């Protein structure tokens, strides 16, 4: 059986990843794909406990390295328990955040050595790289306001707007550096349904192109001059 497809949604807080990753999962399932959704931090039972420690405002004394390693630990468990088994079974996995979040938030946002962040993530993910990453781009003030809504901000959301602005700029730079993997969908003042339509178009086009390429490869002599 061929390996499944790994699609991630990334973006600043409140850009709509949770909403959109659920809608995308449902759209793919309706179209007949075998699809599973996961999220970070907290996509596994162990991960949920790690998430509580990271986001609790009582963890205010947590240093950046601890924070970074906890996200990596959560990711390692998600890869081990959810993502790798689903890909091995040929399923589509939709990840609401993956290692790009650590590069944007801990690397560029907190100012940690980006190469070190990549190196530790390569261990946590066992070298797994998403096939497609959809970046939902949003102005950080709108995003944080949407993410918090009526509830109190968590430890990361409480950071200054400059932190969230540097996360957003990092994401845009990362997308420009890897145009083959990233697609940027601007949220702006588009409705949830409008953003969904843009993501859906992007993902279905990607899956169709991938299926055509696979068919071409499996035909003996195809592509030969
Ligand atoms: P994230 O997972 O990126 O933090 P959510 O999907 O949880 O984002 O969305 C945060 C809040 O913003 C939710 O209340 C959601 O209903 C709302 N929201 C999401 N997308 C939009 C949109 N395009 N326009 C208006 N509100 C939105
Ligand atoms: P998430 O649950 O996706 O929050 P939101 O829905 O508000 O975007 O992620 C929780 C917080 O964790 C969010 O502020 C982003 C942060 N985060 C990192 O800083 N590094 C990481 O590697 C990950 C996965 C998340």
PDB file of C-alpha atoms and ligand atoms in Angstrom:
ATOM      1  CA  UNK A   1       0.000   0.000   0.000  1.00  0.00           C
ATOM      2  CA  UNK A   2       1.324   3.483  -0.840  1.00  0.00           C
ATOM      3  CA  UNK A   3       2.039   5.924   1.962  1.00  0.00           C
ATOM      4  CA  UNK A   4      -0.797   8.346   2.770  1.00  0.00           C
ATOM      5  CA  UNK A   5      -0.697  12.118   2.455  1.00  0.00           C
ATOM      6  CA  UNK A   6       0.246  14.512   5.225  1.00  0.00           C
ATOM      7  CA  UNK A   7      -1.332  17.986   5.043  1.00  0.00           C
ATOM      8  CA  UNK A   8      -0.764  20.610   7.726  1.00  0.00           C
ATOM      9  CA  UNK A   9      -2.520  23.869   8.538  1.00  0.00           C
ATOM     10  CA  UNK A  10      -0.389  26.572  10.088  1.00  0.00           C
ATOM     11  CA  UNK A  11      -0.719  30.188  11.076  1.00  0.00           C
ATOM     12  CA  UNK A  12      -0.803  32.686  13.944  1.00  0.00           C
ATOM     13  CA  UNK A  13      -3.181  32.267  16.889  1.00  0.00           C
ATOM     14  CA  UNK A  14      -6.824  32.721  15.925  1.00  0.00           C
ATOM     15  CA  UNK A  15      -6.317  32.419  12.139  1.00  0.00           C
ATOM     16  CA  UNK A  16      -9.003  29.712  12.022  1.00  0.00           C
ATOM     17  CA  UNK A  17      -6.952  26.488  11.899  1.00  0.00           C
ATOM     18  CA  UNK A  18      -9.178  24.467  14.229  1.00  0.00           C
ATOM     19  CA  UNK A  19     -12.345  25.487  12.391  1.00  0.00           C
ATOM     20  CA  UNK A  20     -10.807  24.972   8.958  1.00  0.00           C
ATOM     21  CA  UNK A  21      -9.036  21.690   9.700  1.00  0.00           C
ATOM     22  CA  UNK A  22     -12.359  20.192  10.841  1.00  0.00           C
ATOM     23  CA  UNK A  23     -14.177  21.515   7.762  1.00  0.00           C
ATOM     24  CA  UNK A  24     -11.425  20.174   5.503  1.00  0.00           C
ATOM     25  CA  UNK A  25     -11.559  16.767   7.194  1.00  0.00           C
ATOM     26  CA  UNK A  26     -15.327  16.637   6.650  1.00  0.00           C
ATOM     27  CA  UNK A  27     -15.037  17.751   2.997  1.00  0.00           C
ATOM     28  CA  UNK A  28     -12.406  15.101   2.263  1.00  0.00           C
ATOM     29  CA  UNK A  29     -14.400  12.391   4.043  1.00  0.00           C
ATOM     30  CA  UNK A  30     -17.513  13.357   2.062  1.00  0.00           C
ATOM     31  CA  UNK A  31     -15.471  13.092  -1.143  1.00  0.00           C
ATOM     32  CA  UNK A  32     -14.595   9.517  -0.159  1.00  0.00           C
ATOM     33  CA  UNK A  33     -11.075   9.968   1.226  1.00  0.00           C
ATOM     34  CA  UNK A  34      -9.977   8.076   4.326  1.00  0.00           C
ATOM     35  CA  UNK A  35      -8.938  10.970   6.535  1.00  0.00           C
ATOM     36  CA  UNK A  36      -7.871  11.597  10.119  1.00  0.00           C
ATOM     37  CA  UNK A  37      -7.318  14.937  11.880  1.00  0.00           C
ATOM     38  CA  UNK A  38      -4.844  15.626  14.650  1.00  0.00           C
ATOM     39  CA  UNK A  39      -3.604  18.768  16.376  1.00  0.00           C
ATOM     40  CA  UNK A  40      -0.697  20.127  18.398  1.00  0.00           C
ATOM     41  CA  UNK A  41      -0.229  20.625  21.200  1.00  0.00           C
ATOM     42  CA  UNK A  42      -2.497  17.939  22.648  1.00  0.00           C
ATOM     43  CA  UNK A  43      -3.457  15.497  19.888  1.00  0.00           C
ATOM     44  CA  UNK A  44      -2.821  12.448  22.121  1.00  0.00           C
ATOM     45  CA  UNK A  45      -3.631  11.568  25.728  1.00  0.00           C
ATOM     46  CA  UNK A  46      -0.036  12.225  26.799  1.00  0.00           C
ATOM     47  CA  UNK A  47      -0.025  15.358  24.627  1.00  0.00           C
ATOM     48  CA  UNK A  48      -3.098  16.749  26.394  1.00  0.00           C
ATOM     49  CA  UNK A  49      -1.204  16.611  29.696  1.00  0.00           C
ATOM     50  CA  UNK A  50       1.817  18.313  28.099  1.00  0.00           C
ATOM     51  CA  UNK A  51      -0.502  20.984  26.618  1.00  0.00           C
ATOM     52  CA  UNK A  52      -1.857  21.849  30.056  1.00  0.00           C
ATOM     53  CA  UNK A  53       1.648  22.390  31.419  1.00  0.00           C
ATOM     54  CA  UNK A  54       2.717  24.568  28.482  1.00  0.00           C
ATOM     55  CA  UNK A  55      -0.332  26.823  28.247  1.00  0.00           C
ATOM     56  CA  UNK A  56      -1.191  27.225  31.951  1.00  0.00           C
ATOM     57  CA  UNK A  57      -0.553  30.838  33.031  1.00  0.00           C
ATOM     58  CA  UNK A  58       0.817  29.299  36.284  1.00  0.00           C
ATOM     59  CA  UNK A  59       3.788  28.110  34.168  1.00  0.00           C
ATOM     60  CA  UNK A  60       5.026  31.704  33.938  1.00  0.00           C
ATOM     61  CA  UNK A  61       8.526  30.696  35.120  1.00  0.00           C
ATOM     62  CA  UNK A  62       8.992  28.306  32.197  1.00  0.00           C
ATOM     63  CA  UNK A  63      12.137  29.048  30.186  1.00  0.00           C
ATOM     64  CA  UNK A  64      12.096  29.063  26.393  1.00  0.00           C
ATOM     65  CA  UNK A  65      14.095  25.825  26.120  1.00  0.00           C
ATOM     66  CA  UNK A  66      11.660  23.940  28.358  1.00  0.00           C
ATOM     67  CA  UNK A  67       8.741  25.287  26.347  1.00  0.00           C
ATOM     68  CA  UNK A  68      10.407  24.268  23.103  1.00  0.00           C
ATOM     69  CA  UNK A  69      11.233  20.741  24.313  1.00  0.00           C
ATOM     70  CA  UNK A  70       7.692  20.213  25.613  1.00  0.00           C
ATOM     71  CA  UNK A  71       6.255  21.103  22.187  1.00  0.00           C
ATOM     72  CA  UNK A  72       8.781  18.703  20.629  1.00  0.00           C
ATOM     73  CA  UNK A  73       7.809  15.955  23.124  1.00  0.00           C
ATOM     74  CA  UNK A  74       4.122  16.453  22.334  1.00  0.00           C
ATOM     75  CA  UNK A  75       4.953  16.241  18.606  1.00  0.00           C
ATOM     76  CA  UNK A  76       7.027  13.066  19.002  1.00  0.00           C
ATOM     77  CA  UNK A  77       4.060  11.361  20.668  1.00  0.00           C
ATOM     78  CA  UNK A  78       1.638  12.588  17.980  1.00  0.00           C
ATOM     79  CA  UNK A  79       3.945  11.275  15.246  1.00  0.00           C
ATOM     80  CA  UNK A  80       4.350   7.925  17.032  1.00  0.00           C
ATOM     81  CA  UNK A  81       0.734   7.381  18.056  1.00  0.00           C
ATOM     82  CA  UNK A  82      -1.356   9.065  15.342  1.00  0.00           C
ATOM     83  CA  UNK A  83       0.455  10.370  12.267  1.00  0.00           C
ATOM     84  CA  UNK A  84       2.865   7.558  11.314  1.00  0.00           C
ATOM     85  CA  UNK A  85       0.330   4.731  11.774  1.00  0.00           C
ATOM     86  CA  UNK A  86      -2.276   6.611   9.717  1.00  0.00           C
ATOM     87  CA  UNK A  87       0.194   7.363   6.904  1.00  0.00           C
ATOM     88  CA  UNK A  88       1.370   3.754   6.923  1.00  0.00           C
ATOM     89  CA  UNK A  89      -2.272   2.705   6.465  1.00  0.00           C
ATOM     90  CA  UNK A  90      -2.497   4.952   3.377  1.00  0.00           C
ATOM     91  CA  UNK A  91      -4.747   7.577   5.019  1.00  0.00           C
ATOM     92  CA  UNK A  92      -4.759  11.352   4.630  1.00  0.00           C
ATOM     93  CA  UNK A  93      -3.629  13.057   7.838  1.00  0.00           C
ATOM     94  CA  UNK A  94      -4.614  16.661   8.509  1.00  0.00           C
ATOM     95  CA  UNK A  95      -2.411  18.259  11.141  1.00  0.00           C
ATOM     96  CA  UNK A  96      -3.555  21.416  12.920  1.00  0.00           C
ATOM     97  CA  UNK A  97       0.029  22.686  13.494  1.00  0.00           C
ATOM     98  CA  UNK A  98       3.311  20.733  13.157  1.00  0.00           C
ATOM     99  CA  UNK A  99       7.027  21.578  13.300  1.00  0.00           C
ATOM    100  CA  UNK A 100       6.634  24.848  11.373  1.00  0.00           C
ATOM    101  CA  UNK A 101       4.897  26.179  14.515  1.00  0.00           C
ATOM    102  CA  UNK A 102       8.059  25.615  16.537  1.00  0.00           C
ATOM    103  CA  UNK A 103      10.194  27.336  13.901  1.00  0.00           C
ATOM    104  CA  UNK A 104       7.839  30.341  13.841  1.00  0.00           C
ATOM    105  CA  UNK A 105       7.041  30.626  17.595  1.00  0.00           C
ATOM    106  CA  UNK A 106      10.133  29.307  19.399  1.00  0.00           C
ATOM    107  CA  UNK A 107      12.666  29.964  16.618  1.00  0.00           C
ATOM    108  CA  UNK A 108      11.741  33.393  15.269  1.00  0.00           C
ATOM    109  CA  UNK A 109       9.247  34.453  17.990  1.00  0.00           C
ATOM    110  CA  UNK A 110      11.388  33.635  21.048  1.00  0.00           C
ATOM    111  CA  UNK A 111      14.681  34.076  19.174  1.00  0.00           C
ATOM    112  CA  UNK A 112      16.019  30.550  19.592  1.00  0.00           C
ATOM    113  CA  UNK A 113      18.609  29.180  17.152  1.00  0.00           C
ATOM    114  CA  UNK A 114      16.468  28.175  14.173  1.00  0.00           C
ATOM    115  CA  UNK A 115      18.879  25.446  13.044  1.00  0.00           C
ATOM    116  CA  UNK A 116      18.794  23.913  16.541  1.00  0.00           C
ATOM    117  CA  UNK A 117      14.987  24.055  16.457  1.00  0.00           C
ATOM    118  CA  UNK A 118      15.032  22.230  13.110  1.00  0.00           C
ATOM    119  CA  UNK A 119      17.519  19.628  14.366  1.00  0.00           C
ATOM    120  CA  UNK A 120      15.504  18.706  17.480  1.00  0.00           C
ATOM    121  CA  UNK A 121      12.340  18.604  15.399  1.00  0.00           C
ATOM    122  CA  UNK A 122      13.959  16.178  12.971  1.00  0.00           C
ATOM    123  CA  UNK A 123      14.346  13.819  15.964  1.00  0.00           C
ATOM    124  CA  UNK A 124      10.789  14.412  17.224  1.00  0.00           C
ATOM    125  CA  UNK A 125       9.256  13.847  13.789  1.00  0.00           C
ATOM    126  CA  UNK A 126      11.685  11.088  12.693  1.00  0.00           C
ATOM    127  CA  UNK A 127      12.341  13.228   9.631  1.00  0.00           C
ATOM    128  CA  UNK A 128       8.690  13.439   8.576  1.00  0.00           C
ATOM    129  CA  UNK A 129       7.904  16.526   6.474  1.00  0.00           C
ATOM    130  CA  UNK A 130       4.354  17.493   5.442  1.00  0.00           C
ATOM    131  CA  UNK A 131       3.510  16.986   1.767  1.00  0.00           C
ATOM    132  CA  UNK A 132       1.478  20.200   1.763  1.00  0.00           C
ATOM    133  CA  UNK A 133       1.276  23.059   4.269  1.00  0.00           C
ATOM    134  CA  UNK A 134      -1.519  25.614   4.081  1.00  0.00           C
ATOM    135  CA  UNK A 135      -0.614  28.844   5.849  1.00  0.00           C
ATOM    136  CA  UNK A 136      -3.621  30.873   7.010  1.00  0.00           C
ATOM    137  CA  UNK A 137      -2.372  34.428   7.125  1.00  0.00           C
ATOM    138  CA  UNK A 138      -4.066  36.884   9.486  1.00  0.00           C
ATOM    139  CA  UNK A 139      -3.237  40.211  11.053  1.00  0.00           C
ATOM    140  CA  UNK A 140      -2.033  39.299  14.586  1.00  0.00           C
ATOM    141  CA  UNK A 141      -4.282  41.708  16.512  1.00  0.00           C
ATOM    142  CA  UNK A 142      -7.397  40.245  14.852  1.00  0.00           C
ATOM    143  CA  UNK A 143      -6.085  36.715  15.351  1.00  0.00           C
ATOM    144  CA  UNK A 144      -5.383  37.067  19.082  1.00  0.00           C
ATOM    145  CA  UNK A 145      -8.752  38.778  19.643  1.00  0.00           C
ATOM    146  CA  UNK A 146     -10.519  35.910  17.820  1.00  0.00           C
ATOM    147  CA  UNK A 147      -8.507  33.216  19.611  1.00  0.00           C
ATOM    148  CA  UNK A 148      -9.298  34.511  23.083  1.00  0.00           C
ATOM    149  CA  UNK A 149     -12.923  35.578  22.469  1.00  0.00           C
ATOM    150  CA  UNK A 150     -14.597  35.853  25.871  1.00  0.00           C
ATOM    151  CA  UNK A 151     -12.119  33.658  27.760  1.00  0.00           C
ATOM    152  CA  UNK A 152      -8.811  34.640  29.445  1.00  0.00           C
ATOM    153  CA  UNK A 153      -5.700  34.495  27.245  1.00  0.00           C
ATOM    154  CA  UNK A 154      -3.382  31.480  27.756  1.00  0.00           C
ATOM    155  CA  UNK A 155       0.349  31.861  28.463  1.00  0.00           C
ATOM    156  CA  UNK A 156       1.345  32.157  24.762  1.00  0.00           C
ATOM    157  CA  UNK A 157      -1.582  34.381  23.763  1.00  0.00           C
ATOM    158  CA  UNK A 158      -0.652  36.775  26.600  1.00  0.00           C
ATOM    159  CA  UNK A 159       2.626  37.635  24.862  1.00  0.00           C
ATOM    160  CA  UNK A 160       2.953  41.119  23.403  1.00  0.00           C
ATOM    161  CA  UNK A 161       1.614  41.921  19.965  1.00  0.00           C
ATOM    162  CA  UNK A 162       5.219  42.264  18.692  1.00  0.00           C
ATOM    163  CA  UNK A 163       5.747  38.559  19.454  1.00  0.00           C
ATOM    164  CA  UNK A 164       2.693  37.608  17.398  1.00  0.00           C
ATOM    165  CA  UNK A 165       3.750  39.988  14.604  1.00  0.00           C
ATOM    166  CA  UNK A 166       7.173  38.339  14.404  1.00  0.00           C
ATOM    167  CA  UNK A 167       5.487  34.907  14.284  1.00  0.00           C
ATOM    168  CA  UNK A 168       3.336  36.054  11.367  1.00  0.00           C
ATOM    169  CA  UNK A 169       6.336  37.510   9.478  1.00  0.00           C
ATOM    170  CA  UNK A 170       8.310  34.317  10.088  1.00  0.00           C
ATOM    171  CA  UNK A 171       5.517  32.212   8.606  1.00  0.00           C
ATOM    172  CA  UNK A 172       5.347  34.413   5.500  1.00  0.00           C
ATOM    173  CA  UNK A 173       9.115  34.158   5.060  1.00  0.00           C
ATOM    174  CA  UNK A 174       9.044  30.379   5.546  1.00  0.00           C
ATOM    175  CA  UNK A 175       6.317  30.102   2.892  1.00  0.00           C
ATOM    176  CA  UNK A 176       8.356  32.233   0.479  1.00  0.00           C
ATOM    177  CA  UNK A 177      11.427  30.042   1.132  1.00  0.00           C
ATOM    178  CA  UNK A 178       9.544  26.799   0.417  1.00  0.00           C
ATOM    179  CA  UNK A 179       7.013  27.564  -2.317  1.00  0.00           C
ATOM    180  CA  UNK A 180       6.785  23.900  -3.309  1.00  0.00           C
ATOM    181  CA  UNK A 181       5.325  22.859   0.056  1.00  0.00           C
ATOM    182  CA  UNK A 182       3.483  25.990   1.252  1.00  0.00           C
ATOM    183  CA  UNK A 183       0.320  27.613  -0.068  1.00  0.00           C
ATOM    184  CA  UNK A 184      -0.739  30.888   1.566  1.00  0.00           C
ATOM    185  CA  UNK A 185      -4.435  31.608   2.076  1.00  0.00           C
ATOM    186  CA  UNK A 186      -5.147  35.148   3.241  1.00  0.00           C
ATOM    187  CA  UNK A 187      -7.916  35.315   5.848  1.00  0.00           C
ATOM    188  CA  UNK A 188      -8.439  39.099   5.920  1.00  0.00           C
ATOM    189  CA  UNK A 189     -12.148  39.766   6.359  1.00  0.00           C
ATOM    190  CA  UNK A 190     -13.237  36.643   4.481  1.00  0.00           C
ATOM    191  CA  UNK A 191     -15.937  34.535   6.114  1.00  0.00           C
ATOM    192  CA  UNK A 192     -15.323  31.019   7.439  1.00  0.00           C
ATOM    193  CA  UNK A 193     -17.026  29.571   4.332  1.00  0.00           C
ATOM    194  CA  UNK A 194     -14.948  31.705   1.962  1.00  0.00           C
ATOM    195  CA  UNK A 195     -11.707  30.610   3.616  1.00  0.00           C
ATOM    196  CA  UNK A 196     -12.889  26.998   3.512  1.00  0.00           C
ATOM    197  CA  UNK A 197     -13.589  27.275  -0.238  1.00  0.00           C
ATOM    198  CA  UNK A 198     -10.033  28.556  -0.840  1.00  0.00           C
ATOM    199  CA  UNK A 199      -8.456  25.769   1.258  1.00  0.00           C
ATOM    200  CA  UNK A 200     -10.642  23.136  -0.327  1.00  0.00           C
ATOM    201  CA  UNK A 201      -9.671  24.252  -3.848  1.00  0.00           C
ATOM    202  CA  UNK A 202      -5.978  24.220  -2.958  1.00  0.00           C
ATOM    203  CA  UNK A 203      -6.080  20.788  -1.314  1.00  0.00           C
ATOM    204  CA  UNK A 204      -8.197  19.084  -3.969  1.00  0.00           C
ATOM    205  CA  UNK A 205      -5.944  20.460  -6.725  1.00  0.00           C
ATOM    206  CA  UNK A 206      -2.920  19.158  -4.856  1.00  0.00           C
ATOM    207  CA  UNK A 207      -4.431  15.689  -4.381  1.00  0.00           C
ATOM    208  CA  UNK A 208      -5.483  15.476  -8.033  1.00  0.00           C
ATOM    209  CA  UNK A 209      -2.011  16.505  -9.259  1.00  0.00           C
ATOM    210  CA  UNK A 210      -0.445  13.934  -6.943  1.00  0.00           C
ATOM    211  CA  UNK A 211      -2.787  11.190  -8.146  1.00  0.00           C
ATOM    212  CA  UNK A 212      -2.030  12.027 -11.812  1.00  0.00           C
ATOM    213  CA  UNK A 213       1.715  11.953 -11.130  1.00  0.00           C
ATOM    214  CA  UNK A 214       1.367   8.567  -9.402  1.00  0.00           C
ATOM    215  CA  UNK A 215      -0.633   7.174 -12.341  1.00  0.00           C
ATOM    216  CA  UNK A 216       2.032   8.440 -14.769  1.00  0.00           C
ATOM    217  CA  UNK A 217       4.774   6.720 -12.796  1.00  0.00           C
ATOM    218  CA  UNK A 218       2.955   3.419 -12.555  1.00  0.00           C
ATOM    219  CA  UNK A 219       2.541   3.138 -16.350  1.00  0.00           C
ATOM    220  CA  UNK A 220       5.624   1.407 -17.780  1.00  0.00           C
ATOM    221  CA  UNK A 221       7.321   3.623 -20.307  1.00  0.00           C
ATOM    222  CA  UNK A 222       5.259   6.686 -19.396  1.00  0.00           C
ATOM    223  CA  UNK A 223       7.313   9.841 -19.643  1.00  0.00           C
ATOM    224  CA  UNK A 224      10.045   8.131 -21.685  1.00  0.00           C
ATOM    225  CA  UNK A 225      11.191   9.897 -24.812  1.00  0.00           C
TER     226      UNK A 225
HETATM  227  P1  LIG B   1      -7.254  28.805  15.627  1.00  0.00           P
HETATM  228  O1  LIG B   1      -7.403  27.319  15.767  1.00  0.00           O
HETATM  229  O2  LIG B   1      -6.367  29.185  14.468  1.00  0.00           O
HETATM  230  O3  LIG B   1      -6.866  29.488  16.899  1.00  0.00           O
HETATM  231  P2  LIG B   1     -10.171  28.883  15.525  1.00  0.00           P
HETATM  232  O4  LIG B   1     -10.616  28.025  14.404  1.00  0.00           O
HETATM  233  O5  LIG B   1     -10.271  28.317  16.914  1.00  0.00           O
HETATM  234  O6  LIG B   1      -8.674  29.405  15.230  1.00  0.00           O
HETATM  235  O7  LIG B   1     -10.966  30.255  15.414  1.00  0.00           O
HETATM  236  C1  LIG B   1     -10.884  31.229  16.447  1.00  0.00           C
HETATM  237  C2  LIG B   1     -12.230  31.984  16.504  1.00  0.00           C
HETATM  238  O8  LIG B   1     -12.396  32.751  15.317  1.00  0.00           O
HETATM  239  C3  LIG B   1     -13.442  31.057  16.585  1.00  0.00           C
HETATM  240  O9  LIG B   1     -14.413  31.674  17.407  1.00  0.00           O
HETATM  241  C4  LIG B   1     -13.935  30.994  15.148  1.00  0.00           C
HETATM  242  O10 LIG B   1     -15.326  30.743  15.051  1.00  0.00           O
HETATM  243  C5  LIG B   1     -13.592  32.386  14.635  1.00  0.00           C
HETATM  244  N1  LIG B   1     -13.270  32.417  13.190  1.00  0.00           N
HETATM  245  C6  LIG B   1     -12.506  31.533  12.502  1.00  0.00           C
HETATM  246  N2  LIG B   1     -12.396  31.897  11.207  1.00  0.00           N
HETATM  247  C7  LIG B   1     -13.098  33.054  11.076  1.00  0.00           C
HETATM  248  C8  LIG B   1     -13.380  33.933   9.959  1.00  0.00           C
HETATM  249  N3  LIG B   1     -12.898  33.700   8.721  1.00  0.00           N
HETATM  250  N4  LIG B   1     -14.129  35.026  10.207  1.00  0.00           N
HETATM  251  C9  LIG B   1     -14.604  35.266  11.454  1.00  0.00           C
HETATM  252  N5  LIG B   1     -14.395  34.483  12.530  1.00  0.00           N
HETATM  253  C10 LIG B   1     -13.641  33.387  12.349  1.00  0.00           C
HETATM  254  P1  LIG B   2      -3.224  26.104  19.443  1.00  0.00           P
HETATM  255  O1  LIG B   2      -4.005  25.154  20.272  1.00  0.00           O
HETATM  256  O2  LIG B   2      -3.105  25.814  17.979  1.00  0.00           O
HETATM  257  O3  LIG B   2      -3.793  27.532  19.691  1.00  0.00           O
HETATM  258  P2  LIG B   2      -4.586  28.494  18.743  1.00  0.00           P
HETATM  259  O4  LIG B   2      -5.827  27.707  18.400  1.00  0.00           O
HETATM  260  O5  LIG B   2      -4.829  29.690  19.611  1.00  0.00           O
HETATM  261  O6  LIG B   2      -3.729  28.805  17.568  1.00  0.00           O
HETATM  262  O7  LIG B   2      -1.766  26.253  20.016  1.00  0.00           O
HETATM  263  C1  LIG B   2      -1.602  26.704  21.339  1.00  0.00           C
HETATM  264  C2  LIG B   2      -0.450  27.675  21.377  1.00  0.00           C
HETATM  265  O8  LIG B   2       0.783  26.971  21.224  1.00  0.00           O
HETATM  266  C3  LIG B   2      -0.483  28.729  20.286  1.00  0.00           C
HETATM  267  O9  LIG B   2      -0.299  30.001  20.914  1.00  0.00           O
HETATM  268  C4  LIG B   2       0.718  28.416  19.435  1.00  0.00           C
HETATM  269  C5  LIG B   2       1.650  27.712  20.387  1.00  0.00           C
HETATM  270  N1  LIG B   2       2.627  26.781  19.775  1.00  0.00           N
HETATM  271  C6  LIG B   2       3.984  27.080  19.826  1.00  0.00           C
HETATM  272  O10 LIG B   2       4.377  28.120  20.353  1.00  0.00           O
HETATM  273  N2  LIG B   2       4.886  26.182  19.323  1.00  0.00           N
HETATM  274  C7  LIG B   2       4.494  24.993  18.768  1.00  0.00           C
HETATM  275  O11 LIG B   2       5.353  24.197  18.329  1.00  0.00           O
HETATM  276  C8  LIG B   2       3.079  24.693  18.727  1.00  0.00           C
HETATM  277  C9  LIG B   2       2.610  23.396  18.139  1.00  0.00           C
HETATM  278  C10 LIG B   2       2.178  25.617  19.237  1.00  0.00           C
END
